Coordinates of N, CA and C in Angstrom, one line a residue:
M751 N -104.1 -24.6 -97.9 CA -102.8 -25.1 -97.2 C -101.8 -24.0 -97.2
G752 N -101.1 -23.9 -96.1 CA -100.0 -22.9 -95.9 C -98.8 -23.2 -96.7
K753 N -98.0 -22.1 -97.0 CA -96.8 -22.3 -97.8 C -95.9 -23.3 -97.2
Q754 N -95.6 -23.3 -95.9 CA -94.7 -24.2 -95.3 C -95.2 -25.7 -95.4
E755 N -96.5 -25.8 -95.3 CA -97.1 -27.2 -95.5 C -96.8 -27.7 -96.9
I756 N -96.9 -26.8 -97.9 CA -96.7 -27.3 -99.3 C -95.2 -27.6 -99.5
L757 N -94.3 -26.8 -98.9 CA -92.9 -27.1 -99.0 C -92.5 -28.4 -98.3
D758 N -93.2 -28.6 -97.2 CA -92.9 -29.9 -96.5 C -93.4 -31.1 -97.3
K759 N -94.5 -30.8 -98.0 CA -95.1 -31.9 -98.8 C -94.1 -32.2 -100.0
L760 N -93.6 -31.2 -100.6 CA -92.6 -31.4 -101.6 C -91.4 -32.2 -101.1
R761 N -90.9 -31.8 -100.0 CA -89.7 -32.4 -99.3 C -90.0 -33.9 -99.0
D762 N -91.2 -34.1 -98.4 CA -91.5 -35.5 -97.9 C -91.8 -36.4 -99.1
S763 N -92.4 -35.8 -100.2 CA -92.7 -36.7 -101.4 C -91.4 -37.2 -102.0
I764 N -90.4 -36.4 -102.0 CA -89.0 -36.8 -102.5 C -88.5 -37.9 -101.6
V765 N -88.5 -37.7 -100.3 CA -88.0 -38.6 -99.3 C -88.7 -40.0 -99.4
N766 N -90.1 -39.9 -99.6 CA -90.9 -41.1 -99.6 C -91.1 -41.7 -101.0
Q767 N -90.4 -41.1 -102.0 CA -90.4 -41.6 -103.4 C -91.8 -41.6 -103.9
D768 N -92.6 -40.6 -103.6 CA -94.0 -40.5 -104.0 C -94.1 -39.6 -105.3
I769 N -94.1 -40.3 -106.4 CA -94.0 -39.6 -107.7 C -95.2 -38.7 -108.0
N770 N -96.4 -39.3 -107.9 CA -97.6 -38.5 -108.1 C -97.8 -37.4 -107.1
G771 N -97.4 -37.7 -105.8 CA -97.5 -36.7 -104.8 C -96.6 -35.5 -105.0
C772 N -95.4 -35.8 -105.5 CA -94.4 -34.7 -105.7 C -94.9 -33.8 -106.9
K773 N -95.5 -34.4 -107.9 CA -96.0 -33.6 -109.0 C -97.1 -32.7 -108.6
A774 N -98.0 -33.3 -107.8 CA -99.2 -32.6 -107.3 C -98.7 -31.4 -106.4
A775 N -97.7 -31.7 -105.5 CA -97.3 -30.7 -104.6 C -96.6 -29.5 -105.4
A776 N -95.9 -29.8 -106.5 CA -95.3 -28.8 -107.3 C -96.4 -27.9 -107.9
Q777 N -97.5 -28.5 -108.3 CA -98.5 -27.6 -108.9 C -99.2 -26.8 -107.8
E778 N -99.3 -27.4 -106.6 CA -99.9 -26.7 -105.4 C -99.0 -25.5 -105.1
A779 N -97.7 -25.7 -105.2 CA -96.8 -24.6 -104.9 C -97.0 -23.4 -105.8
L780 N -97.1 -23.7 -107.1 CA -97.3 -22.7 -108.1 C -98.7 -22.0 -107.9
D781 N -99.7 -22.8 -107.6 CA -101.1 -22.3 -107.4 C -101.1 -21.4 -106.2
A782 N -100.2 -21.6 -105.2 CA -100.2 -20.8 -104.0 C -99.4 -19.5 -104.2
G783 N -98.9 -19.3 -105.5 CA -98.2 -18.1 -105.8 C -96.7 -18.2 -105.5
M784 N -96.2 -19.4 -105.3 CA -94.8 -19.5 -105.0 C -94.0 -19.5 -106.3
S785 N -92.8 -19.0 -106.3 CA -92.0 -19.0 -107.5 C -91.4 -20.5 -107.6
P786 N -91.1 -20.9 -108.9 CA -90.5 -22.2 -109.0 C -89.2 -22.3 -108.3
V787 N -88.4 -21.2 -108.2 CA -87.1 -21.3 -107.5 C -87.3 -21.6 -106.1
E788 N -88.4 -21.0 -105.5 CA -88.6 -21.2 -104.1 C -89.0 -22.7 -103.8
A789 N -89.9 -23.2 -104.7 CA -90.3 -24.6 -104.6 C -89.1 -25.6 -104.7
I790 N -88.2 -25.3 -105.6 CA -87.0 -26.1 -105.7 C -86.1 -26.0 -104.5
D791 N -85.8 -24.7 -104.2 CA -84.8 -24.4 -103.1 C -85.3 -24.8 -101.7
S792 N -86.6 -24.6 -101.4 CA -87.1 -24.8 -100.1 C -87.9 -26.1 -99.9
G793 N -88.2 -26.7 -101.1 CA -89.0 -28.0 -101.0 C -88.2 -29.2 -101.5
L794 N -87.9 -29.1 -102.8 CA -87.2 -30.3 -103.5 C -85.8 -30.5 -102.9
A795 N -85.0 -29.4 -102.9 CA -83.6 -29.5 -102.5 C -83.4 -30.1 -101.1
P796 N -84.2 -29.6 -100.1 CA -84.1 -30.2 -98.7 C -84.4 -31.7 -98.8
G797 N -85.4 -32.1 -99.6 CA -85.7 -33.5 -99.8 C -84.5 -34.3 -100.3
M798 N -83.9 -33.7 -101.3 CA -82.7 -34.4 -102.0 C -81.6 -34.5 -101.0
K799 N -81.4 -33.5 -100.1 CA -80.3 -33.5 -99.2 C -80.6 -34.7 -98.2
I800 N -81.8 -34.9 -97.8 CA -82.1 -36.0 -96.9 C -81.8 -37.3 -97.5
I801 N -82.2 -37.4 -98.8 CA -81.9 -38.6 -99.6 C -80.4 -38.9 -99.7
G802 N -79.7 -37.8 -100.0 CA -78.2 -37.9 -100.2 C -77.6 -38.4 -98.9
D803 N -78.0 -37.8 -97.7 CA -77.5 -38.1 -96.4 C -77.8 -39.6 -96.1
K804 N -79.0 -40.0 -96.4 CA -79.4 -41.4 -96.1 C -78.6 -42.4 -96.9
F805 N -78.3 -42.0 -98.1 CA -77.5 -42.9 -99.0 C -76.1 -43.0 -98.5
E806 N -75.5 -41.8 -98.1 CA -74.2 -41.8 -97.5 C -74.1 -42.7 -96.3
A807 N -75.2 -42.7 -95.5 CA -75.2 -43.5 -94.3 C -75.6 -44.9 -94.5
A808 N -75.8 -45.3 -95.8 CA -76.2 -46.7 -96.2 C -77.6 -47.0 -95.6
E809 N -78.5 -46.0 -95.4 CA -79.8 -46.3 -94.9 C -80.7 -46.6 -96.0
I810 N -80.4 -46.1 -97.2 CA -81.1 -46.4 -98.4 C -80.1 -46.8 -99.5
Y811 N -80.7 -47.4 -100.6 CA -79.8 -47.9 -101.7 C -80.2 -47.3 -103.0
L812 N -79.6 -47.7 -104.1 CA -79.8 -47.1 -105.4 C -81.2 -47.1 -105.9
P813 N -82.0 -48.2 -105.7 CA -83.4 -48.2 -106.2 C -84.2 -47.1 -105.6
Q814 N -84.0 -46.8 -104.3 CA -84.7 -45.7 -103.6 C -84.3 -44.3 -104.2
I815 N -83.0 -44.2 -104.5 CA -82.5 -43.0 -105.1 C -83.1 -42.7 -106.4
M816 N -83.2 -43.8 -107.2 CA -83.8 -43.7 -108.5 C -85.3 -43.3 -108.5
M817 N -86.0 -43.8 -107.5 CA -87.4 -43.5 -107.3 C -87.6 -42.0 -106.8
S818 N -86.7 -41.6 -106.0 CA -86.7 -40.2 -105.6 C -86.4 -39.3 -106.8
A819 N -85.5 -39.7 -107.6 CA -85.2 -39.0 -108.8 C -86.4 -38.8 -109.7
K820 N -87.2 -39.9 -109.8 CA -88.4 -39.9 -110.7 C -89.4 -38.9 -110.1
A821 N -89.5 -38.9 -108.7 CA -90.4 -38.0 -108.1 C -90.0 -36.6 -108.4
M822 N -88.7 -36.3 -108.3 CA -88.2 -35.0 -108.6 C -88.5 -34.6 -110.0
N823 N -88.2 -35.5 -110.9 CA -88.4 -35.2 -112.3 C -89.9 -34.9 -112.6
A824 N -90.8 -35.6 -111.9 CA -92.2 -35.3 -112.1 C -92.5 -33.9 -111.6
A825 N -91.9 -33.4 -110.5 CA -92.1 -32.1 -110.1 C -91.5 -31.1 -111.0
M826 N -90.4 -31.4 -111.6 CA -89.7 -30.5 -112.5 C -90.5 -30.3 -113.8
E827 N -91.2 -31.3 -114.2 CA -92.1 -31.2 -115.4 C -93.1 -30.1 -115.2
V828 N -93.5 -29.9 -114.0 CA -94.5 -28.8 -113.7 C -93.7 -27.5 -113.5
L829 N -92.5 -27.5 -112.9 CA -91.8 -26.2 -112.6 C -91.0 -25.7 -113.7
T830 N -90.5 -26.5 -114.6 CA -89.5 -26.0 -115.6 C -90.2 -25.0 -116.6
P831 N -91.4 -25.2 -117.0 CA -92.0 -24.2 -117.9 C -92.1 -22.8 -117.2
E832 N -92.3 -22.8 -115.9 CA -92.4 -21.6 -115.2 C -91.0 -20.9 -115.0
L833 N -90.0 -21.8 -114.8 CA -88.7 -21.3 -114.7 C -88.2 -20.6 -116.0
E834 N -88.6 -21.3 -117.1 CA -88.3 -20.7 -118.5 C -88.8 -19.3 -118.6
K835 N -90.0 -19.0 -118.1 CA -90.6 -17.7 -118.2 C -89.8 -16.7 -117.4
E836 N -89.2 -17.2 -116.3 CA -88.5 -16.3 -115.4 C -87.0 -16.0 -115.7
K837 N -86.6 -16.5 -116.9 CA -85.2 -16.4 -117.2 C -84.7 -15.0 -117.1
V838 N -83.5 -14.8 -116.5 CA -82.9 -13.5 -116.4 C -81.7 -13.5 -117.2
G839 N -81.3 -12.3 -117.6 CA -80.0 -12.0 -118.2 C -79.5 -13.1 -119.2
E840 N -79.7 -12.9 -120.4 CA -79.3 -13.9 -121.4 C -77.7 -13.8 -121.6
G841 N -77.2 -14.9 -122.0 CA -75.8 -15.0 -122.4 C -74.8 -14.7 -121.4
V842 N -74.9 -15.2 -120.2 CA -73.9 -15.0 -119.1 C -72.7 -15.9 -119.3
G843 N -72.9 -17.0 -120.1 CA -71.8 -17.9 -120.4 C -72.3 -19.3 -120.6
T844 N -71.4 -20.2 -120.8 CA -71.8 -21.6 -121.0 C -71.4 -22.4 -119.8
A845 N -72.3 -23.3 -119.4 CA -72.1 -24.2 -118.2 C -72.0 -25.6 -118.7
I846 N -70.8 -26.2 -118.5 CA -70.7 -27.7 -118.8 C -71.0 -28.4 -117.5
T847 N -72.1 -29.1 -117.5 CA -72.6 -29.8 -116.3 C -72.4 -31.3 -116.4
F848 N -72.0 -32.0 -115.3 CA -71.8 -33.4 -115.4 C -71.8 -34.0 -114.0
V849 N -71.9 -35.4 -114.0 CA -71.7 -36.1 -112.7 C -70.4 -36.9 -112.9
Q850 N -69.6 -36.8 -111.8 CA -68.2 -37.4 -111.8 C -68.2 -38.8 -112.3
E851 N -67.1 -39.2 -112.9 CA -66.9 -40.6 -113.3 C -67.1 -41.5 -112.1
G852 N -67.8 -42.7 -112.3 CA -68.0 -43.6 -111.3 C -69.3 -43.3 -110.5
D853 N -70.0 -42.3 -110.8 CA -71.2 -41.9 -110.1 C -72.4 -41.7 -111.1
I854 N -73.5 -42.2 -110.7 CA -74.7 -42.1 -111.6 C -75.8 -41.4 -111.0
H855 N -75.5 -40.7 -109.8 CA -76.6 -40.0 -109.1 C -76.8 -38.6 -109.7
D856 N -77.9 -38.5 -110.5 CA -78.0 -37.3 -111.3 C -79.0 -36.3 -110.7
I857 N -79.5 -36.5 -109.5 CA -80.6 -35.7 -109.0 C -80.2 -34.3 -108.8
G858 N -79.2 -34.1 -108.0 CA -78.6 -32.7 -107.7 C -78.1 -32.1 -109.0
H859 N -77.5 -32.9 -109.8 CA -77.0 -32.5 -111.1 C -78.1 -31.9 -112.0
R860 N -79.2 -32.6 -112.1 CA -80.3 -32.1 -112.9 C -80.8 -30.8 -112.4
L861 N -81.0 -30.7 -111.1 CA -81.4 -29.4 -110.4 C -80.5 -28.3 -110.8
V862 N -79.2 -28.5 -110.6 CA -78.2 -27.5 -110.9 C -78.3 -27.1 -112.4
S863 N -78.3 -28.0 -113.3 CA -78.4 -27.7 -114.7 C -79.7 -26.9 -115.0
T864 N -80.8 -27.2 -114.4 CA -82.0 -26.5 -114.6 C -81.9 -25.0 -114.1
M865 N -81.3 -24.9 -112.9 CA -81.2 -23.6 -112.3 C -80.2 -22.7 -113.0
L866 N -79.1 -23.3 -113.5 CA -78.2 -22.5 -114.3 C -78.8 -22.1 -115.6
G867 N -79.6 -23.0 -116.2 CA -80.3 -22.6 -117.5 C -81.2 -21.5 -117.2
A868 N -81.9 -21.5 -116.1 CA -82.9 -20.5 -115.8 C -82.3 -19.2 -115.5
N869 N -81.0 -19.2 -115.2 CA -80.3 -17.9 -115.0 C -79.4 -17.5 -116.1
G870 N -79.8 -18.0 -117.3 CA -79.2 -17.4 -118.5 C -78.0 -18.2 -119.1
F871 N -77.5 -19.2 -118.4 CA -76.4 -20.0 -118.9 C -76.9 -20.9 -120.1
K872 N -76.0 -21.0 -121.1 CA -76.2 -22.1 -122.1 C -75.7 -23.4 -121.4
I873 N -76.5 -24.4 -121.5 CA -76.1 -25.7 -120.8 C -75.6 -26.7 -121.7
I874 N -74.5 -27.3 -121.4 CA -74.0 -28.5 -122.1 C -74.0 -29.6 -121.1
D875 N -74.9 -30.5 -121.1 CA -75.1 -31.5 -120.1 C -74.4 -32.8 -120.6
L876 N -73.3 -33.1 -119.9 CA -72.6 -34.3 -120.3 C -73.1 -35.6 -119.7
G877 N -74.1 -35.4 -118.8 CA -74.7 -36.6 -118.2 C -74.0 -37.1 -117.0
V878 N -74.1 -38.5 -116.7 CA -73.5 -39.1 -115.5 C -72.3 -39.9 -115.9
D879 N -71.5 -40.3 -114.9 CA -70.3 -41.2 -115.1 C -69.4 -40.6 -116.2
V880 N -69.0 -39.4 -116.1 CA -68.3 -38.7 -117.2 C -66.8 -38.8 -117.0
P881 N -66.1 -39.4 -117.9 CA -64.6 -39.4 -117.8 C -64.0 -38.0 -118.1
N882 N -62.8 -37.8 -117.6 CA -62.1 -36.5 -117.7 C -61.8 -36.2 -119.2
D883 N -61.6 -37.2 -120.0 CA -61.3 -36.9 -121.5 C -62.5 -36.1 -122.1
S884 N -63.7 -36.6 -121.7 CA -64.9 -35.9 -122.3 C -65.0 -34.5 -121.9
I885 N -64.6 -34.2 -120.6 CA -64.7 -32.9 -120.0 C -63.7 -32.0 -120.7
I886 N -62.4 -32.5 -120.9 CA -61.4 -31.8 -121.5 C -61.7 -31.4 -122.9
D887 N -62.3 -32.4 -123.7 CA -62.7 -32.1 -125.1 C -63.7 -31.0 -125.2
E888 N -64.6 -31.0 -124.2 CA -65.7 -29.9 -124.2 C -65.1 -28.6 -123.9
I889 N -64.2 -28.5 -122.9 CA -63.6 -27.2 -122.6 C -62.7 -26.7 -123.8
R890 N -62.0 -27.6 -124.4 CA -61.2 -27.2 -125.6 C -62.0 -26.6 -126.7
K891 N -63.2 -27.2 -126.9 CA -64.1 -26.7 -128.0 C -64.6 -25.3 -127.7
L892 N -64.6 -25.0 -126.4 CA -65.2 -23.7 -126.0 C -64.1 -22.6 -125.6
K893 N -62.9 -22.9 -125.9 CA -61.8 -22.0 -125.6 C -62.1 -20.7 -126.1
G894 N -61.9 -19.6 -125.3 CA -62.1 -18.3 -125.8 C -63.5 -17.8 -125.4
H895 N -64.4 -18.7 -124.9 CA -65.7 -18.3 -124.5 C -65.7 -18.3 -122.9
K896 N -66.8 -17.7 -122.4 CA -66.9 -17.7 -120.9 C -67.5 -19.1 -120.5
V897 N -66.8 -19.9 -119.8 CA -67.2 -21.2 -119.5 C -67.0 -21.5 -118.0
I898 N -68.0 -22.2 -117.5 CA -68.0 -22.7 -116.1 C -68.2 -24.2 -116.1
L899 N -67.5 -24.9 -115.4 CA -67.6 -26.4 -115.2 C -68.4 -26.6 -113.9
A900 N -69.5 -27.3 -114.0 CA -70.3 -27.6 -112.8 C -70.5 -29.1 -112.6
G901 N -69.6 -29.7 -111.8 CA -69.6 -31.1 -111.6 C -70.2 -31.5 -110.2
S902 N -70.9 -32.7 -110.2 CA -71.4 -33.1 -108.9 C -71.0 -34.5 -108.6
A903 N -70.9 -34.8 -107.3 CA -70.6 -36.2 -106.9 C -71.4 -36.4 -105.6
L904 N -72.2 -37.5 -105.5 CA -72.9 -37.8 -104.3 C -72.1 -38.7 -103.4
M905 N -71.2 -39.4 -103.9 CA -70.4 -40.3 -103.1 C -69.0 -39.8 -102.8
T906 N -68.5 -40.1 -101.6 CA -67.1 -39.7 -101.3 C -66.1 -40.2 -102.3
T907 N -66.3 -41.5 -102.7 CA -65.4 -42.1 -103.6 C -65.3 -41.4 -105.0
S908 N -66.5 -41.0 -105.5 CA -66.5 -40.2 -106.8 C -66.0 -38.8 -106.6
M909 N -66.2 -38.2 -105.4 CA -65.8 -36.9 -105.1 C -64.2 -36.8 -105.3
L910 N -63.5 -37.9 -104.9 CA -62.1 -37.8 -105.0 C -61.6 -37.6 -106.4
G911 N -62.5 -38.1 -107.4 CA -62.1 -37.9 -108.8 C -62.1 -36.4 -109.2
Q912 N -62.7 -35.6 -108.4 CA -62.8 -34.1 -108.8 C -61.3 -33.6 -108.8
K913 N -60.5 -34.1 -107.9 CA -59.1 -33.7 -107.8 C -58.4 -34.0 -109.1
D914 N -58.7 -35.2 -109.7 CA -58.1 -35.6 -110.9 C -58.6 -34.8 -112.1
T915 N -59.8 -34.4 -112.0 CA -60.4 -33.5 -113.1 C -59.7 -32.2 -113.1
V916 N -59.5 -31.6 -112.0 CA -58.7 -30.3 -111.9 C -57.3 -30.4 -112.4
A917 N -56.7 -31.5 -112.0 CA -55.3 -31.8 -112.4 C -55.2 -32.0 -113.9
A918 N -56.2 -32.7 -114.5 CA -56.2 -33.0 -115.9 C -56.4 -31.7 -116.7
I919 N -57.2 -30.8 -116.2 CA -57.5 -29.5 -116.9 C -56.2 -28.7 -116.9
E920 N -55.5 -28.7 -115.7 CA -54.2 -28.0 -115.6 C -53.2 -28.5 -116.5
E921 N -53.1 -29.9 -116.6 CA -52.1 -30.5 -117.5 C -52.3 -30.1 -118.9
E922 N -53.5 -29.9 -119.3 CA -53.8 -29.6 -120.7 C -53.7 -28.1 -121.0
G923 N -53.3 -27.3 -119.9 CA -53.1 -25.9 -120.1 C -54.4 -25.1 -120.3
L924 N -55.5 -25.7 -119.8 CA -56.8 -25.1 -120.0 C -57.4 -24.5 -118.7
R925 N -56.6 -24.5 -117.6 CA -57.2 -24.0 -116.3 C -57.7 -22.6 -116.4
D926 N -56.9 -21.7 -117.2 CA -57.3 -20.3 -117.3 C -58.6 -20.1 -118.1
S927 N -59.0 -21.2 -118.8 CA -60.1 -21.0 -119.8 C -61.4 -21.3 -119.1
V928 N -61.4 -21.8 -117.9 CA -62.7 -22.3 -117.3 C -62.7 -22.0 -115.8
K929 N -63.9 -21.7 -115.3 CA -64.1 -21.6 -113.8 C -64.7 -23.0 -113.4
I930 N -64.3 -23.5 -112.2 CA -64.6 -24.8 -111.8 C -65.4 -24.8 -110.5
M931 N -66.6 -25.3 -110.6 CA -67.5 -25.4 -109.4 C -67.9 -26.9 -109.2
F932 N -67.7 -27.4 -108.0 CA -68.1 -28.7 -107.7 C -69.2 -28.7 -106.5
G933 N -70.1 -29.7 -106.6 CA -71.1 -29.8 -105.5 C -71.3 -31.3 -105.2
G934 N -72.2 -31.5 -104.3 CA -72.6 -32.8 -103.9 C -72.4 -33.0 -102.4
A935 N -73.1 -33.9 -101.8 CA -73.2 -34.0 -100.3 C -71.8 -34.0 -99.6
P936 N -70.8 -34.7 -100.2 CA -69.5 -34.8 -99.4 C -68.6 -33.6 -99.7
V937 N -68.9 -32.7 -100.6 CA -68.0 -31.6 -101.0 C -68.0 -30.5 -100.0
S938 N -66.9 -30.0 -99.6 CA -66.7 -28.9 -98.6 C -65.9 -27.8 -99.2
Q939 N -66.0 -26.6 -98.6 CA -65.1 -25.5 -99.1 C -63.7 -25.9 -98.9
K940 N -63.3 -26.6 -97.9 CA -61.9 -26.9 -97.7 C -61.4 -27.8 -98.8
W941 N -62.3 -28.8 -99.2 CA -61.9 -29.7 -100.3 C -61.7 -28.9 -101.6
I942 N -62.6 -27.9 -101.9 CA -62.5 -27.1 -103.1 C -61.1 -26.3 -103.1
E943 N -60.7 -25.8 -101.9 CA -59.4 -25.1 -101.8 C -58.3 -26.1 -102.0
D944 N -58.4 -27.3 -101.4 CA -57.3 -28.3 -101.5 C -57.0 -28.7 -102.9
I945 N -58.1 -28.8 -103.7 CA -57.9 -29.3 -105.1 C -57.7 -28.2 -106.1
G946 N -57.8 -27.0 -105.7 CA -57.6 -25.9 -106.6 C -58.8 -25.6 -107.5
A947 N -60.0 -25.9 -107.1 CA -61.2 -25.5 -107.8 C -61.6 -24.1 -107.4
D948 N -62.7 -23.6 -107.9 CA -63.1 -22.2 -107.6 C -64.2 -22.0 -106.6
A949 N -65.1 -23.0 -106.6 CA -66.2 -22.7 -105.7 C -67.1 -24.0 -105.5
T950 N -67.9 -24.0 -104.4 CA -68.9 -25.0 -104.2 C -70.2 -24.3 -103.9
A951 N -71.3 -25.0 -103.8 CA -72.6 -24.4 -103.4 C -73.4 -25.3 -102.6
E952 N -74.2 -24.8 -101.7 CA -75.0 -25.5 -100.8 C -76.1 -26.3 -101.5
N953 N -76.7 -25.7 -102.5 CA -77.9 -26.2 -103.2 C -78.0 -25.7 -104.6
A954 N -79.0 -26.1 -105.3 CA -79.1 -25.7 -106.8 C -79.3 -24.2 -107.0
A955 N -80.1 -23.5 -106.1 CA -80.3 -22.1 -106.3 C -79.0 -21.3 -105.9
D956 N -78.3 -21.8 -104.9 CA -77.1 -21.2 -104.5 C -76.0 -21.4 -105.6
A957 N -76.1 -22.6 -106.3 CA -75.1 -22.8 -107.4 C -75.3 -21.8 -108.5
A958 N -76.5 -21.4 -108.8 CA -76.8 -20.4 -109.8 C -76.2 -19.1 -109.4
R959 N -76.4 -18.7 -108.1 CA -75.9 -17.4 -107.6 C -74.3 -17.4 -107.6
V960 N -73.7 -18.5 -107.1 CA -72.3 -18.6 -107.1 C -71.7 -18.6 -108.5
A961 N -72.3 -19.3 -109.4 CA -71.9 -19.3 -110.8 C -71.9 -18.0 -111.5
L962 N -73.0 -17.2 -111.2 CA -73.1 -15.9 -111.8 C -72.0 -15.0 -111.2
G963 N -71.7 -15.2 -109.9 CA -70.6 -14.4 -109.3 C -69.3 -14.7 -109.9
L964 N -69.0 -16.0 -110.2 CA -67.7 -16.4 -110.8 C -67.6 -15.9 -112.2
M965 N -68.6 -15.6 -112.9 CA -68.6 -15.2 -114.3 C -68.4 -13.7 -114.5
K966 N -68.4 -13.0 -113.4 CA -68.3 -11.5 -113.5 C -66.9 -11.1 -113.8

């Protein structure tokens, strides 16, 4: 099977919530000599984008998102050990990853956490539906260290909370202690500029590249 066919299979198994198919396609990708980053970036991530777009358009609902997440997790079980082997540059900083309060969609969030970890970041994963108080506490604990905040929101409603997060960090006098990166289907570069964050990224692999750039 050709490379593009395998990537299409990864994408489609996410979209069709095919857990076993997604895991098998991930193994096929590795067997074909693909790097785990390529499998994620060109296979799983496009699938997740389709799912995110369909959810925003109310074409699918939470149960389907959860099944797509399970399919992705099955693929990640295969890919993560390979990612670990490829780790580059240790100790680039600490990444606090989370999903915005009011949002429980952790698919993109998990991908970003995995990719940041594979690129040498120490990961503190706060999980989903995270209130600003928890984020502030974590930043405060790491004051004086190199820290990046990587938050995601799949829904426009939860994306609006990102503005409050930046404001809360500023109010606590911690803005200079942390770089702030937000992602998720509705997040745009203009939104990032409007709320005073540092960056956004198109996908998980891009998030790792952007994060490394911000830490320089």
